[in-house]
Amino acid sequence: MPPARDLAALPKAHLHLHLEGAMRPDTLDDFAHSAGVPAPEVRRYDSFAEFNQRYRAASGLVRTVADLRRVVREVIEDAAADGAVWVEPHFYPPRYAGKVSEPLGTREEVLELVLDEAASTSERTGTGCGIMISALRDHNPAESVSLARLAARYADAGVVAFGLAADESLYPPEPFAEAFRIARDAGLISAPHAGELAGPASVRGALDNLGAQRICHGVRAVEEPALVARLAEDGVVLDVCPSSNVSLQVVPALEEHPLAELLAAGVRCTLSGDDPLLFGSGVLGEFELARTALGLDDTQLAAIARTSLEASGADTTRKTAALAGVDTWLAPREC
């Protein structure tokens, strides 16, 4: 038998990735040292609320222009090392506007420096980057409308998608419908979180009220077969993060993750790391787990990679080349 295909060589897009949650552990340590505080513990938590607190503590240590540029740069470099030809970090600009030790300026200026660093790093590494501006459910929905308008203004300058994060079990999607209408009208991909901390009703809400084209997580759709059939029929993509789901007790164990069930039902899925800083696995690690722990074969893994590329905000030229690369990766080999 020939050796197993190298998953790092499989062209893929990393679509469900929160910017600060993807910083390197050593980078977090450096930021904590510069701030004169202990680095937050980012690998131990017993609830989503505790996880969220750790995420925000880590984010709070990104305090300067240089810090933010470093995080963007390293996230793209790490995606490239994992064989991703495209990465779409989720980003919340108000986190930095006028709130750090070195003033970063307005939301527009914060976004522009992220886009600038993304463009220069993409040119150097060859891995493209589009930004998903993500609103937060636990903030006033009026802010989401303002963020959607911001995202729309930069739709041709590096922003490719609009998302919605935070605890879906406490904050339903309906109040955010106007923001997503604005984003969709600007040609941005609608990619809210749903079907993680809440069940099928959350997924239906994202579809019916937010026009979701991709859903971050979405795995609890398996609790309702009719919803799974709808996802498959409509071609909605689930950006699935198995390690995250296990860490946050969305599923009891990796071997019980519903990814294979969703694929068998015809649902289009991608694989992502969500927050590698907190969950320990990037996109390559998730592909490796899908092979070793979930039993997916190379044909299934190649299909996941194809879906990630097709559902991304990457330009047509990049998609075409990468999809050809997937075919090459999967081509029969001699023993």
Coordinates of C-alpha atoms in Angstrom, one line a residue:
M1 CA 0.0 0.0 0.0
P2 CA 1.2 3.5 -0.7
P3 CA 1.8 5.8 2.2
A4 CA -1.1 7.9 3.4
R5 CA -1.6 11.1 1.5
D6 CA -0.1 14.1 3.2
L7 CA -3.0 16.2 4.6
A8 CA -0.8 19.3 4.7
A9 CA -0.5 19.1 1.0
L10 CA -4.3 19.1 0.5
P11 CA -5.4 22.6 -0.6
K12 CA -8.1 23.8 1.8
A13 CA -9.7 26.9 3.2
H14 CA -9.8 27.7 6.9
L15 CA -13.2 29.4 7.4
H16 CA -14.2 29.1 11.0
L17 CA -11.4 30.8 12.9
H18 CA -11.6 33.6 15.5
L19 CA -8.7 36.0 15.1
E20 CA -7.5 36.3 18.7
G21 CA -8.4 32.7 19.5
A22 CA -5.9 31.6 16.8
M23 CA -2.9 33.5 18.3
R24 CA 0.1 31.3 19.2
P25 CA 0.6 30.4 22.8
D26 CA 4.0 31.9 22.8
T27 CA 2.6 35.1 21.4
L28 CA 0.0 35.3 24.2
D29 CA 2.9 34.7 26.7
D30 CA 4.8 37.6 25.2
F31 CA 1.8 39.9 25.4
A32 CA 1.2 39.0 29.0
H33 CA 4.9 39.6 29.8
S34 CA 4.7 43.0 28.2
A35 CA 1.6 43.9 30.2
G36 CA 3.2 42.7 33.4
V37 CA 0.5 40.2 34.1
P38 CA 0.2 36.4 34.1
A39 CA -1.0 34.8 30.9
P40 CA -4.5 33.6 31.2
E41 CA -5.0 29.8 31.4
V42 CA -6.5 29.0 28.0
R43 CA -6.8 25.2 28.1
R44 CA -9.1 24.6 31.1
Y45 CA -12.7 25.6 31.5
D46 CA -15.9 23.9 32.4
S47 CA -18.5 26.0 30.6
F48 CA -19.0 28.2 27.6
A49 CA -19.2 31.2 29.9
E50 CA -15.8 30.3 31.4
F51 CA -14.3 29.7 27.9
N52 CA -15.7 33.1 26.8
Q53 CA -14.1 34.8 29.8
R54 CA -10.7 33.2 28.9
Y55 CA -11.1 34.3 25.2
R56 CA -11.8 37.9 26.2
A57 CA -8.9 37.9 28.7
A58 CA -6.5 36.7 25.9
S59 CA -7.9 39.3 23.5
G60 CA -7.4 42.0 26.1
L61 CA -3.7 41.5 26.0
V62 CA -3.6 42.5 22.3
R63 CA -2.9 46.2 23.2
T64 CA -1.0 47.9 20.4
V65 CA -0.8 48.3 16.7
A66 CA 2.2 46.0 16.6
D67 CA 0.4 43.4 18.7
L68 CA -2.6 43.3 16.4
R69 CA -0.5 43.2 13.3
R70 CA 1.5 40.3 14.8
V71 CA -1.6 38.3 15.5
V72 CA -2.9 38.8 11.9
R73 CA 0.5 37.9 10.4
E74 CA 0.9 34.8 12.5
V75 CA -2.6 33.5 11.9
I76 CA -2.0 33.6 8.1
E77 CA 1.4 32.1 8.5
D78 CA 0.0 29.2 10.5
A79 CA -2.8 28.7 8.0
A80 CA -0.2 28.5 5.2
A81 CA 1.8 25.9 7.2
D82 CA -1.4 23.8 7.5
G83 CA -1.8 23.8 3.8
A84 CA -4.6 26.3 3.7
V85 CA -4.6 28.5 0.5
W86 CA -7.3 30.8 2.1
V87 CA -8.2 31.8 5.6
E88 CA -11.2 33.9 6.9
P89 CA -10.6 35.1 10.4
H90 CA -13.6 36.4 12.3
F91 CA -12.9 39.9 13.6
Y92 CA -14.7 42.3 15.9
P93 CA -13.3 45.8 15.3
P94 CA -14.9 47.6 18.3
R95 CA -12.8 45.5 20.6
Y96 CA -9.8 47.7 19.7
A97 CA -11.2 51.1 18.7
G98 CA -9.9 53.5 21.4
K99 CA -9.7 50.8 24.1
V100 CA -6.1 49.7 24.3
S101 CA -2.9 51.2 25.7
E102 CA -1.8 52.5 22.3
P103 CA -4.9 54.1 20.7
L104 CA -5.7 52.4 17.4
G105 CA -8.2 54.9 16.3
T106 CA -11.7 54.4 14.9
R107 CA -13.3 51.1 13.9
E108 CA -12.5 52.0 10.3
E109 CA -8.8 52.6 11.1
V110 CA -8.6 49.3 13.1
L111 CA -10.2 47.4 10.3
E112 CA -7.9 49.0 7.7
L113 CA -4.7 48.1 9.6
V114 CA -6.0 44.4 9.9
L115 CA -6.7 44.4 6.1
D116 CA -3.3 46.0 5.4
E117 CA -1.4 43.4 7.4
A118 CA -3.5 40.6 5.9
A119 CA -2.8 41.8 2.4
S120 CA 1.0 42.0 2.9
T121 CA 1.2 38.7 4.7
S122 CA -0.9 37.0 2.0
E123 CA 1.4 38.3 -0.7
R124 CA 4.4 37.0 1.1
T125 CA 3.0 33.5 2.0
G126 CA 0.8 32.9 -0.9
T127 CA -2.2 32.2 1.4
G128 CA -5.1 34.5 0.7
C129 CA -7.0 36.1 3.5
G130 CA -10.5 37.6 3.7
I131 CA -12.0 39.1 6.9
M132 CA -15.3 38.1 8.4
I133 CA -16.6 40.9 10.5
S134 CA -18.5 39.3 13.4
A135 CA -21.2 40.9 15.5
L136 CA -21.8 39.8 19.1
R137 CA -25.2 38.5 20.2
D138 CA -24.7 39.8 23.8
H139 CA -24.4 43.4 22.5
N140 CA -27.2 45.7 21.4
P141 CA -28.5 44.6 18.0
A142 CA -28.2 48.2 16.8
E143 CA -24.4 47.7 17.0
S144 CA -24.7 44.8 14.6
V145 CA -26.4 47.1 12.1
S146 CA -23.6 49.6 12.4
L147 CA -21.0 46.7 11.9
A148 CA -22.9 45.4 8.9
R149 CA -22.7 48.9 7.3
L150 CA -19.0 49.0 8.1
A151 CA -18.5 45.5 6.5
A152 CA -20.5 46.6 3.5
R153 CA -18.2 49.6 2.9
Y154 CA -15.2 47.3 2.8
A155 CA -16.8 44.5 0.7
D156 CA -14.4 45.2 -2.1
A157 CA -11.4 45.8 0.1
G158 CA -10.9 42.5 1.9
V159 CA -14.0 41.9 3.9
V160 CA -15.8 38.9 2.5
A161 CA -18.3 37.7 5.2
F162 CA -20.5 38.7 8.1
G163 CA -21.0 36.6 11.2
L164 CA -22.6 36.5 14.6
A165 CA -21.0 35.0 17.7
A166 CA -21.5 34.6 21.5
D167 CA -24.0 32.4 23.4
E168 CA -26.8 31.5 21.0
S169 CA -28.8 29.8 23.8
L170 CA -29.3 33.2 25.5
Y171 CA -29.6 35.4 22.4
P172 CA -31.7 34.3 19.4
P173 CA -31.0 35.4 15.9
E174 CA -34.2 37.4 15.1
P175 CA -33.0 40.8 16.4
F176 CA -30.0 40.7 14.0
A177 CA -32.0 40.2 10.8
E178 CA -31.6 43.8 9.6
A179 CA -27.8 43.6 10.0
F180 CA -27.6 40.4 7.9
R181 CA -29.9 41.9 5.2
I182 CA -27.4 44.8 4.9
A183 CA -24.5 42.4 4.7
R184 CA -26.1 40.1 2.1
D185 CA -27.1 43.1 0.0
A186 CA -23.5 44.1 -0.1
G187 CA -22.6 40.6 -1.5
L188 CA -21.1 39.4 1.8
I189 CA -21.4 35.8 2.9
S190 CA -23.9 35.2 5.7
A191 CA -22.1 33.0 8.2
P192 CA -23.6 33.2 11.8
H193 CA -23.0 30.8 14.6
A194 CA -25.9 28.4 15.3
G195 CA -26.5 24.8 16.3
E196 CA -23.8 24.7 18.9
L197 CA -25.1 25.8 22.3
A198 CA -28.7 25.6 21.1
G199 CA -30.5 23.0 19.0
P200 CA -32.3 22.8 15.7
A201 CA -34.4 25.9 16.4
S202 CA -31.2 27.9 16.4
V203 CA -30.2 26.6 13.0
R204 CA -33.7 27.3 11.6
G205 CA -33.5 30.8 13.0
A206 CA -30.2 31.4 11.2
L207 CA -31.6 30.2 7.9
D208 CA -35.0 31.9 8.1
N209 CA -33.9 35.2 9.7
L210 CA -30.3 35.7 8.7
G211 CA -30.2 34.1 5.3
A212 CA -27.3 31.9 6.4
Q213 CA -25.2 30.5 3.5
R214 CA -22.7 29.0 5.9
I215 CA -23.3 28.2 9.6
C216 CA -20.6 28.1 12.1
H217 CA -21.0 24.7 13.8
G218 CA -24.6 23.7 13.1
V219 CA -23.9 20.2 14.2
R220 CA -27.0 20.0 16.5
A221 CA -29.1 20.0 13.3
V222 CA -28.7 16.2 13.5
E223 CA -31.3 16.3 16.3
E224 CA -34.0 17.0 13.6
P225 CA -33.9 14.9 10.4
A226 CA -36.1 17.2 8.5
L227 CA -33.7 20.1 9.2
V228 CA -30.7 17.9 8.0
A229 CA -32.6 17.3 4.8
R230 CA -33.2 21.0 4.4
L231 CA -29.6 21.8 4.8
A232 CA -28.6 19.2 2.2
E233 CA -31.3 20.3 -0.3
D234 CA -30.4 23.9 0.0
G235 CA -26.6 23.4 -0.1
V236 CA -26.0 25.3 3.2
V237 CA -22.5 24.7 4.4
L238 CA -21.6 23.9 8.0
D239 CA -18.2 25.1 9.2
V240 CA -17.6 22.2 11.7
C241 CA -15.0 22.2 14.5
P242 CA -14.8 18.8 16.2
S243 CA -12.2 19.6 18.8
S244 CA -14.1 22.7 19.9
N245 CA -17.4 20.7 20.1
V246 CA -15.8 18.1 22.4
S247 CA -14.1 20.7 24.6
L248 CA -17.3 22.6 25.1
Q249 CA -19.4 19.4 25.7
V250 CA -21.5 20.0 22.6
V251 CA -20.8 16.3 21.9
P252 CA -19.6 13.8 24.6
A253 CA -16.6 12.4 22.8
L254 CA -14.8 12.9 19.5
E255 CA -15.8 9.4 18.3
E256 CA -19.5 10.4 18.7
H257 CA -19.2 13.6 16.6
P258 CA -21.9 13.7 14.0
L259 CA -19.7 14.9 11.1
A260 CA -19.8 11.6 9.3
E261 CA -23.6 11.4 9.8
L262 CA -24.0 14.9 8.3
L263 CA -21.9 14.1 5.3
A264 CA -23.7 10.8 4.7
A265 CA -27.0 12.8 4.6
G266 CA -25.6 15.1 1.9
V267 CA -24.8 18.1 4.1
R268 CA -21.9 20.1 2.8
C269 CA -19.3 20.5 5.6
T270 CA -15.9 22.1 6.2
L271 CA -13.4 21.6 8.9
S272 CA -11.9 24.4 11.1
G273 CA -10.1 25.0 14.3
D274 CA -12.4 27.6 15.8
D275 CA -10.0 28.8 18.5
P276 CA -6.7 26.8 18.3
L277 CA -5.3 28.8 21.2
L278 CA -8.0 27.4 23.4
F279 CA -8.8 24.1 21.8
G280 CA -5.3 23.0 20.6
S281 CA -6.0 22.2 17.0
G282 CA -5.7 24.1 13.8
V283 CA -7.3 23.2 10.5
L284 CA -4.6 20.6 9.7
G285 CA -5.1 19.0 13.1
E286 CA -8.9 18.8 12.5
F287 CA -8.3 17.1 9.2
E288 CA -6.0 14.6 10.9
L289 CA -8.6 13.9 13.6
A290 CA -11.3 13.4 11.0
R291 CA -9.1 10.8 9.4
T292 CA -7.9 9.0 12.5
A293 CA -10.7 9.4 15.0
L294 CA -13.8 9.8 12.8
G295 CA -12.7 7.3 10.1
L296 CA -13.1 9.6 7.1
D297 CA -11.3 8.4 4.0
D298 CA -9.4 10.5 1.6
T299 CA -12.3 10.9 -0.8
Q300 CA -14.4 12.4 2.0
L301 CA -11.5 14.6 3.2
A302 CA -11.0 15.9 -0.4
A303 CA -14.7 16.6 -0.6
I304 CA -14.5 18.6 2.6
A305 CA -11.6 20.6 1.2
R306 CA -13.5 21.3 -2.0
T307 CA -16.5 22.5 -0.1
S308 CA -14.3 24.8 2.0
L309 CA -12.8 26.4 -1.2
E310 CA -16.2 26.7 -3.0
A311 CA -17.9 28.2 0.0
S312 CA -15.1 30.7 0.8
G313 CA -14.8 34.3 -0.2
A314 CA -11.7 33.6 -2.2
D315 CA -11.4 35.0 -5.7
T316 CA -12.3 32.8 -8.7
T317 CA -8.7 32.4 -9.9
R318 CA -7.5 31.1 -6.5
K319 CA -10.5 28.8 -6.1
T320 CA -9.9 27.3 -9.6
A321 CA -6.2 26.6 -9.0
A322 CA -6.9 25.2 -5.5
L323 CA -9.7 22.9 -6.7
A324 CA -7.4 21.5 -9.4
G325 CA -4.9 20.9 -6.6
V326 CA -7.5 18.9 -4.7
D327 CA -8.0 16.7 -7.7
T328 CA -4.3 16.2 -8.0
W329 CA -4.0 15.3 -4.4
L330 CA -6.7 12.7 -4.7
A331 CA -5.5 11.2 -8.0
P332 CA -4.7 7.5 -8.0
R333 CA -1.1 6.7 -7.0
E334 CA 1.1 3.7 -7.7
C335 CA 1.9 1.3 -4.9

